[in-house]
Amino acid sequence: DQQVKQNSPSLSVQEGRISILNCDYTNSMFDYFLWYKKYPAEGPTFLISISSIKDKNEDGRFTVFLNKSAKHLSLHIVPSQPGDSAVYFCAATAGTGTYKYIFGTGTRLKVLA
Amino acid sequence: EPEVTQTPSHQVTQMGQEVILRCVPISNHLYFYWYRQILGQKVEFLVSFYNNEISEKSEIFDDQFSVERPDGSNFTLKIRSTKLEDSAMYFCARATLYNEQFFGPGTRLTVL
């Protein structure tokens, strides 16, 4: 039961260009979405989040877009830097209960210098 | 904002043995979570803990698993009789609100 999907397992981008990571979800009860970055042998690090009442949230080089009708969100990184190379997970949660996160399978981003 | 610390960083155990994984929040939080990530797979929710009680658990969290806050500070995950398929990274997370959860560095559990 994959409620959150990241269909691209990997992505390579040239330094300075835009990285776009995509995520789709199926559960219409999700109302809060997050992106996490993960390096090997480390815990996920929070990057940016968005509530379902918004369609865009920006924080420095990171922007998350939410298209509720399409049940799709994306993370834009501009400009991409070599230090951004990591695995990126999107996560979703519903605004009730314990707010557990449902994670996608991750996209490995490689930024080429 | 500081995250949580987890000990040990790596635990190797024999199948059938009990293991206890520990999580120490840096400051007081209301919500605690355990997640796991089997190598190459996604991060999966195990259990949430609120107000010193389990508030939700996944189907993975069967009778072999338990959680507690024995001294009001540490937050532990116990696996009573480990199986080979329990080998994974286990992450503790904490939250004060319903928003962002902050994860610890994880414990790598290897069951032989």
PDB file of C-alpha atoms in Angstrom:
ATOM      1  CA  ASP A   1       0.000   0.000   0.000  1.00  0.00           C
ATOM      2  CA  GLN A   2       2.079   2.860  -1.292  1.00  0.00           C
ATOM      3  CA  GLN A   3       0.235   5.950  -0.235  1.00  0.00           C
ATOM      4  CA  VAL A   4       3.232   8.140  -1.040  1.00  0.00           C
ATOM      5  CA  LYS A   5       5.240   7.516  -4.174  1.00  0.00           C
ATOM      6  CA  GLN A   6       8.438   8.877  -5.571  1.00  0.00           C
ATOM      7  CA  ASN A   7       8.682   7.427  -9.033  1.00  0.00           C
ATOM      8  CA  SER A   8      12.205   8.577  -9.805  1.00  0.00           C
ATOM      9  CA  PRO A   9      14.748   6.572  -7.830  1.00  0.00           C
ATOM     10  CA  SER A  10      17.581   8.813  -8.959  1.00  0.00           C
ATOM     11  CA  LEU A  11      18.294  12.173 -10.526  1.00  0.00           C
ATOM     12  CA  SER A  12      21.505  13.809 -11.748  1.00  0.00           C
ATOM     13  CA  VAL A  13      21.777  17.552 -12.148  1.00  0.00           C
ATOM     14  CA  GLN A  14      24.599  19.893 -13.058  1.00  0.00           C
ATOM     15  CA  GLU A  15      25.772  22.273 -10.367  1.00  0.00           C
ATOM     16  CA  GLY A  16      23.985  25.613 -10.571  1.00  0.00           C
ATOM     17  CA  ARG A  17      20.972  24.190 -12.369  1.00  0.00           C
ATOM     18  CA  ILE A  18      17.544  23.454 -10.955  1.00  0.00           C
ATOM     19  CA  SER A  19      16.745  20.127  -9.298  1.00  0.00           C
ATOM     20  CA  ILE A  20      13.116  19.046  -9.348  1.00  0.00           C
ATOM     21  CA  LEU A  21      12.051  16.121  -7.218  1.00  0.00           C
ATOM     22  CA  ASN A  22       8.530  14.796  -7.484  1.00  0.00           C
ATOM     23  CA  CYS A  23       6.148  13.025  -5.159  1.00  0.00           C
ATOM     24  CA  ASP A  24       2.619  11.698  -5.585  1.00  0.00           C
ATOM     25  CA  TYR A  25       0.152  10.631  -2.947  1.00  0.00           C
ATOM     26  CA  THR A  26      -3.133   8.814  -2.948  1.00  0.00           C
ATOM     27  CA  ASN A  27      -4.654   9.509   0.464  1.00  0.00           C
ATOM     28  CA  SER A  28      -6.890  12.586   0.336  1.00  0.00           C
ATOM     29  CA  MET A  29      -6.780  12.800   4.141  1.00  0.00           C
ATOM     30  CA  PHE A  30      -3.155  13.969   4.048  1.00  0.00           C
ATOM     31  CA  ASP A  31      -2.997  17.644   4.879  1.00  0.00           C
ATOM     32  CA  TYR A  32       0.648  18.277   5.681  1.00  0.00           C
ATOM     33  CA  PHE A  33       3.633  17.401   3.565  1.00  0.00           C
ATOM     34  CA  LEU A  34       7.330  17.495   4.222  1.00  0.00           C
ATOM     35  CA  TRP A  35      10.627  16.930   2.509  1.00  0.00           C
ATOM     36  CA  TYR A  36      13.556  15.334   4.264  1.00  0.00           C
ATOM     37  CA  LYS A  37      17.127  14.939   3.165  1.00  0.00           C
ATOM     38  CA  LYS A  38      19.135  11.918   4.183  1.00  0.00           C
ATOM     39  CA  TYR A  39      22.810  11.104   4.039  1.00  0.00           C
ATOM     40  CA  PRO A  40      24.033   7.524   4.478  1.00  0.00           C
ATOM     41  CA  ALA A  41      24.209   6.388   8.088  1.00  0.00           C
ATOM     42  CA  GLU A  42      22.399   9.506   9.320  1.00  0.00           C
ATOM     43  CA  GLY A  43      18.842  10.281  10.286  1.00  0.00           C
ATOM     44  CA  PRO A  44      16.502  12.183   7.986  1.00  0.00           C
ATOM     45  CA  THR A  45      16.981  15.947   8.213  1.00  0.00           C
ATOM     46  CA  PHE A  46      13.956  18.185   7.858  1.00  0.00           C
ATOM     47  CA  LEU A  47      14.108  20.520   4.866  1.00  0.00           C
ATOM     48  CA  ILE A  48      10.792  22.167   4.201  1.00  0.00           C
ATOM     49  CA  SER A  49       7.103  21.578   4.680  1.00  0.00           C
ATOM     50  CA  ILE A  50       3.780  22.715   3.309  1.00  0.00           C
ATOM     51  CA  SER A  51       0.246  22.704   4.589  1.00  0.00           C
ATOM     52  CA  SER A  52      -2.587  21.672   2.299  1.00  0.00           C
ATOM     53  CA  ILE A  53      -4.063  25.166   2.545  1.00  0.00           C
ATOM     54  CA  LYS A  54      -1.096  26.476   0.572  1.00  0.00           C
ATOM     55  CA  ASP A  55       0.226  25.693  -2.864  1.00  0.00           C
ATOM     56  CA  LYS A  56       3.752  26.979  -2.420  1.00  0.00           C
ATOM     57  CA  ASN A  57       6.296  27.410   0.332  1.00  0.00           C
ATOM     58  CA  GLU A  58       9.754  28.820  -0.115  1.00  0.00           C
ATOM     59  CA  ASP A  59      12.826  28.717   2.097  1.00  0.00           C
ATOM     60  CA  GLY A  60      16.025  29.980   0.561  1.00  0.00           C
ATOM     61  CA  ARG A  61      17.030  27.719  -2.293  1.00  0.00           C
ATOM     62  CA  PHE A  62      14.218  25.280  -1.556  1.00  0.00           C
ATOM     63  CA  THR A  63      10.645  25.631  -2.775  1.00  0.00           C
ATOM     64  CA  VAL A  64       7.885  23.099  -2.366  1.00  0.00           C
ATOM     65  CA  PHE A  65       4.838  23.161  -4.627  1.00  0.00           C
ATOM     66  CA  LEU A  66       1.599  21.374  -3.858  1.00  0.00           C
ATOM     67  CA  ASN A  67      -1.078  20.520  -6.418  1.00  0.00           C
ATOM     68  CA  LYS A  68      -3.928  19.066  -4.414  1.00  0.00           C
ATOM     69  CA  SER A  69      -6.142  18.267  -7.350  1.00  0.00           C
ATOM     70  CA  ALA A  70      -3.383  16.163  -8.854  1.00  0.00           C
ATOM     71  CA  LYS A  71      -2.230  14.879  -5.445  1.00  0.00           C
ATOM     72  CA  HIS A  72       1.263  15.882  -6.386  1.00  0.00           C
ATOM     73  CA  LEU A  73       4.049  17.809  -4.748  1.00  0.00           C
ATOM     74  CA  SER A  74       7.481  18.765  -5.897  1.00  0.00           C
ATOM     75  CA  LEU A  75      10.664  20.130  -4.401  1.00  0.00           C
ATOM     76  CA  HIS A  76      12.703  22.622  -6.370  1.00  0.00           C
ATOM     77  CA  ILE A  77      16.301  23.331  -5.461  1.00  0.00           C
ATOM     78  CA  VAL A  78      17.795  26.378  -7.135  1.00  0.00           C
ATOM     79  CA  PRO A  79      20.700  26.608  -7.645  1.00  0.00           C
ATOM     80  CA  SER A  80      21.774  23.043  -6.986  1.00  0.00           C
ATOM     81  CA  GLN A  81      25.052  22.542  -5.151  1.00  0.00           C
ATOM     82  CA  PRO A  82      27.262  19.455  -4.783  1.00  0.00           C
ATOM     83  CA  GLY A  83      26.430  19.402  -1.060  1.00  0.00           C
ATOM     84  CA  ASP A  84      22.807  18.799  -1.986  1.00  0.00           C
ATOM     85  CA  SER A  85      23.705  15.293  -3.135  1.00  0.00           C
ATOM     86  CA  ALA A  86      21.698  12.983  -0.895  1.00  0.00           C
ATOM     87  CA  VAL A  87      18.522  10.920  -0.819  1.00  0.00           C
ATOM     88  CA  TYR A  88      15.361  13.024  -0.597  1.00  0.00           C
ATOM     89  CA  PHE A  89      12.199  11.659   0.950  1.00  0.00           C
ATOM     90  CA  CYS A  90       8.799  13.202   0.815  1.00  0.00           C
ATOM     91  CA  ALA A  91       6.485  12.492   3.714  1.00  0.00           C
ATOM     92  CA  ALA A  92       2.825  13.088   4.388  1.00  0.00           C
ATOM     93  CA  THR A  93       0.643  13.136   7.441  1.00  0.00           C
ATOM     94  CA  ALA A  94      -3.016  13.546   8.244  1.00  0.00           C
ATOM     95  CA  GLY A  95      -4.132  16.187  10.719  1.00  0.00           C
ATOM     96  CA  THR A  96      -5.647  13.714  13.110  1.00  0.00           C
ATOM     97  CA  GLY A  97      -4.410  11.049  15.458  1.00  0.00           C
ATOM     98  CA  THR A  98      -0.729  10.766  16.085  1.00  0.00           C
ATOM     99  CA  TYR A  99       0.547  12.602  13.022  1.00  0.00           C
ATOM    100  CA  LYS A 100       2.676   9.671  11.936  1.00  0.00           C
ATOM    101  CA  TYR A 101       4.559  10.228   8.735  1.00  0.00           C
ATOM    102  CA  ILE A 102       4.131   8.125   5.643  1.00  0.00           C
ATOM    103  CA  PHE A 103       7.306   8.307   3.615  1.00  0.00           C
ATOM    104  CA  GLY A 104       7.960   7.867  -0.054  1.00  0.00           C
ATOM    105  CA  THR A 105      10.682   5.554  -1.321  1.00  0.00           C
ATOM    106  CA  GLY A 106      13.159   8.350  -1.856  1.00  0.00           C
ATOM    107  CA  THR A 107      15.009   9.910  -4.771  1.00  0.00           C
ATOM    108  CA  ARG A 108      18.780   9.927  -4.854  1.00  0.00           C
ATOM    109  CA  LEU A 109      19.978  13.306  -6.090  1.00  0.00           C
ATOM    110  CA  LYS A 110      23.457  13.681  -7.452  1.00  0.00           C
ATOM    111  CA  VAL A 111      24.672  17.195  -8.194  1.00  0.00           C
ATOM    112  CA  LEU A 112      27.602  17.158 -10.561  1.00  0.00           C
ATOM    113  CA  ALA A 113      30.334  19.753 -10.146  1.00  0.00           C
TER     114      ALA A 113
ATOM    115  CA  GLU B   1      17.012  23.097  16.970  1.00  0.00           C
ATOM    116  CA  PRO B   2      18.781  20.095  18.566  1.00  0.00           C
ATOM    117  CA  GLU B   3      17.612  16.642  17.660  1.00  0.00           C
ATOM    118  CA  VAL B   4      17.711  13.514  19.740  1.00  0.00           C
ATOM    119  CA  THR B   5      20.613  11.212  20.483  1.00  0.00           C
ATOM    120  CA  GLN B   6      20.417   7.484  20.023  1.00  0.00           C
ATOM    121  CA  THR B   7      22.486   4.682  21.481  1.00  0.00           C
ATOM    122  CA  PRO B   8      24.085   2.490  20.440  1.00  0.00           C
ATOM    123  CA  SER B   9      24.986   3.626  16.963  1.00  0.00           C
ATOM    124  CA  HIS B  10      25.412   0.016  15.887  1.00  0.00           C
ATOM    125  CA  GLN B  11      24.118  -3.135  17.563  1.00  0.00           C
ATOM    126  CA  VAL B  12      25.005  -6.633  16.413  1.00  0.00           C
ATOM    127  CA  THR B  13      23.023  -9.472  17.922  1.00  0.00           C
ATOM    128  CA  GLN B  14      22.248 -13.125  17.415  1.00  0.00           C
ATOM    129  CA  MET B  15      18.834 -14.175  16.203  1.00  0.00           C
ATOM    130  CA  GLY B  16      16.490 -14.779  19.123  1.00  0.00           C
ATOM    131  CA  GLN B  17      18.269 -12.355  21.452  1.00  0.00           C
ATOM    132  CA  GLU B  18      16.664  -9.304  23.019  1.00  0.00           C
ATOM    133  CA  VAL B  19      17.843  -5.832  22.113  1.00  0.00           C
ATOM    134  CA  ILE B  20      17.071  -2.437  23.600  1.00  0.00           C
ATOM    135  CA  LEU B  21      17.552   0.664  21.535  1.00  0.00           C
ATOM    136  CA  ARG B  22      17.685   3.978  23.350  1.00  0.00           C
ATOM    137  CA  CYS B  23      16.686   7.489  22.460  1.00  0.00           C
ATOM    138  CA  VAL B  24      17.405  10.548  24.563  1.00  0.00           C
ATOM    139  CA  PRO B  25      15.533  13.725  23.760  1.00  0.00           C
ATOM    140  CA  ILE B  26      17.515  16.882  24.278  1.00  0.00           C
ATOM    141  CA  SER B  27      14.574  18.633  25.848  1.00  0.00           C
ATOM    142  CA  ASN B  28      11.006  17.942  26.784  1.00  0.00           C
ATOM    143  CA  HIS B  29       8.729  16.897  24.007  1.00  0.00           C
ATOM    144  CA  LEU B  30       5.261  15.540  23.842  1.00  0.00           C
ATOM    145  CA  TYR B  31       5.427  13.176  20.913  1.00  0.00           C
ATOM    146  CA  PHE B  32       7.937  10.433  20.278  1.00  0.00           C
ATOM    147  CA  TYR B  33       8.152   8.067  17.391  1.00  0.00           C
ATOM    148  CA  TRP B  34      10.106   5.073  16.235  1.00  0.00           C
ATOM    149  CA  TYR B  35      10.659   4.427  12.563  1.00  0.00           C
ATOM    150  CA  ARG B  36      12.804   1.896  10.779  1.00  0.00           C
ATOM    151  CA  GLN B  37      14.462   1.701   7.393  1.00  0.00           C
ATOM    152  CA  ILE B  38      15.447  -1.634   5.955  1.00  0.00           C
ATOM    153  CA  LEU B  39      18.427  -1.236   3.663  1.00  0.00           C
ATOM    154  CA  GLY B  40      17.379   0.240   0.338  1.00  0.00           C
ATOM    155  CA  GLN B  41      13.765   0.689   1.351  1.00  0.00           C
ATOM    156  CA  LYS B  42      11.674   3.556   2.613  1.00  0.00           C
ATOM    157  CA  VAL B  43      11.425   4.803   6.158  1.00  0.00           C
ATOM    158  CA  GLU B  44       8.495   3.058   7.870  1.00  0.00           C
ATOM    159  CA  PHE B  45       6.482   4.117  10.891  1.00  0.00           C
ATOM    160  CA  LEU B  46       6.578   1.702  13.827  1.00  0.00           C
ATOM    161  CA  VAL B  47       4.978   3.379  16.825  1.00  0.00           C
ATOM    162  CA  SER B  48       4.059   6.720  18.330  1.00  0.00           C
ATOM    163  CA  PHE B  49       4.178   7.570  22.004  1.00  0.00           C
ATOM    164  CA  TYR B  50       2.308  10.421  23.595  1.00  0.00           C
ATOM    165  CA  ASN B  51       1.838  11.287  27.227  1.00  0.00           C
ATOM    166  CA  ASN B  52       3.712   8.135  28.262  1.00  0.00           C
ATOM    167  CA  GLU B  53       1.434   5.858  26.309  1.00  0.00           C
ATOM    168  CA  ILE B  54       1.431   4.215  22.917  1.00  0.00           C
ATOM    169  CA  SER B  55      -0.931   6.246  20.766  1.00  0.00           C
ATOM    170  CA  GLU B  56      -0.593   4.312  17.539  1.00  0.00           C
ATOM    171  CA  LYS B  57       1.347   1.377  16.202  1.00  0.00           C
ATOM    172  CA  SER B  58       1.808  -0.103  12.779  1.00  0.00           C
ATOM    173  CA  GLU B  59       1.295  -3.700  11.750  1.00  0.00           C
ATOM    174  CA  ILE B  60       5.058  -4.133  11.923  1.00  0.00           C
ATOM    175  CA  PHE B  61       4.959  -3.409  15.654  1.00  0.00           C
ATOM    176  CA  ASP B  62       3.896  -6.853  16.821  1.00  0.00           C
ATOM    177  CA  ASP B  63       4.150  -8.515  20.221  1.00  0.00           C
ATOM    178  CA  GLN B  64       7.928  -8.752  19.906  1.00  0.00           C
ATOM    179  CA  PHE B  65       8.200  -4.981  20.147  1.00  0.00           C
ATOM    180  CA  SER B  66       7.643  -2.704  23.117  1.00  0.00           C
ATOM    181  CA  VAL B  67       8.380   0.904  24.001  1.00  0.00           C
ATOM    182  CA  GLU B  68       8.663   2.742  27.267  1.00  0.00           C
ATOM    183  CA  ARG B  69      10.119   5.769  29.038  1.00  0.00           C
ATOM    184  CA  PRO B  70      11.581   4.021  32.055  1.00  0.00           C
ATOM    185  CA  ASP B  71      12.920   7.110  33.805  1.00  0.00           C
ATOM    186  CA  GLY B  72      10.909   9.870  32.181  1.00  0.00           C
ATOM    187  CA  SER B  73      13.866  10.782  30.023  1.00  0.00           C
ATOM    188  CA  ASN B  74      15.095   7.887  27.920  1.00  0.00           C
ATOM    189  CA  PHE B  75      12.731   6.476  25.348  1.00  0.00           C
ATOM    190  CA  THR B  76      13.439   2.837  24.543  1.00  0.00           C
ATOM    191  CA  LEU B  77      12.453   0.353  21.877  1.00  0.00           C
ATOM    192  CA  LYS B  78      12.785  -3.283  22.884  1.00  0.00           C
ATOM    193  CA  ILE B  79      12.721  -6.226  20.535  1.00  0.00           C
ATOM    194  CA  ARG B  80      12.278  -9.362  22.614  1.00  0.00           C
ATOM    195  CA  SER B  81      13.389 -12.063  20.218  1.00  0.00           C
ATOM    196  CA  THR B  82      15.122 -10.653  17.185  1.00  0.00           C
ATOM    197  CA  LYS B  83      14.689 -12.098  13.721  1.00  0.00           C
ATOM    198  CA  LEU B  84      16.901 -11.740  10.687  1.00  0.00           C
ATOM    199  CA  GLU B  85      14.330  -9.431   9.088  1.00  0.00           C
ATOM    200  CA  ASP B  86      14.612  -7.007  12.007  1.00  0.00           C
ATOM    201  CA  SER B  87      17.967  -5.900  10.626  1.00  0.00           C
ATOM    202  CA  ALA B  88      17.487  -2.244   9.770  1.00  0.00           C
ATOM    203  CA  MET B  89      18.232   1.320  10.796  1.00  0.00           C
ATOM    204  CA  TYR B  90      15.967   2.375  13.635  1.00  0.00           C
ATOM    205  CA  PHE B  91      15.224   6.058  14.025  1.00  0.00           C
ATOM    206  CA  CYS B  92      13.745   7.859  16.965  1.00  0.00           C
ATOM    207  CA  ALA B  93      11.935  11.129  16.302  1.00  0.00           C
ATOM    208  CA  ARG B  94      10.389  13.759  18.481  1.00  0.00           C
ATOM    209  CA  ALA B  95       7.924  16.558  17.995  1.00  0.00           C
ATOM    210  CA  THR B  96       6.354  19.242  20.086  1.00  0.00           C
ATOM    211  CA  LEU B  97       3.550  20.051  17.720  1.00  0.00           C
ATOM    212  CA  TYR B  98       1.860  18.240  14.932  1.00  0.00           C
ATOM    213  CA  ASN B  99       4.315  19.701  12.477  1.00  0.00           C
ATOM    214  CA  GLU B 100       7.910  18.789  11.910  1.00  0.00           C
ATOM    215  CA  GLN B 101       9.428  15.719  13.454  1.00  0.00           C
ATOM    216  CA  PHE B 102      13.139  15.770  14.157  1.00  0.00           C
ATOM    217  CA  PHE B 103      15.021  12.553  13.804  1.00  0.00           C
ATOM    218  CA  GLY B 104      17.959  11.112  15.654  1.00  0.00           C
ATOM    219  CA  PRO B 105      21.004   9.677  13.868  1.00  0.00           C
ATOM    220  CA  GLY B 106      19.669   6.149  14.094  1.00  0.00           C
ATOM    221  CA  THR B 107      20.824   2.778  15.400  1.00  0.00           C
ATOM    222  CA  ARG B 108      21.925   0.199  12.911  1.00  0.00           C
ATOM    223  CA  LEU B 109      20.696  -3.196  14.074  1.00  0.00           C
ATOM    224  CA  THR B 110      22.308  -6.255  12.547  1.00  0.00           C
ATOM    225  CA  VAL B 111      20.784  -9.612  13.386  1.00  0.00           C
ATOM    226  CA  LEU B 112      22.980 -12.613  12.591  1.00  0.00           C
TER     227      LEU B 112
END
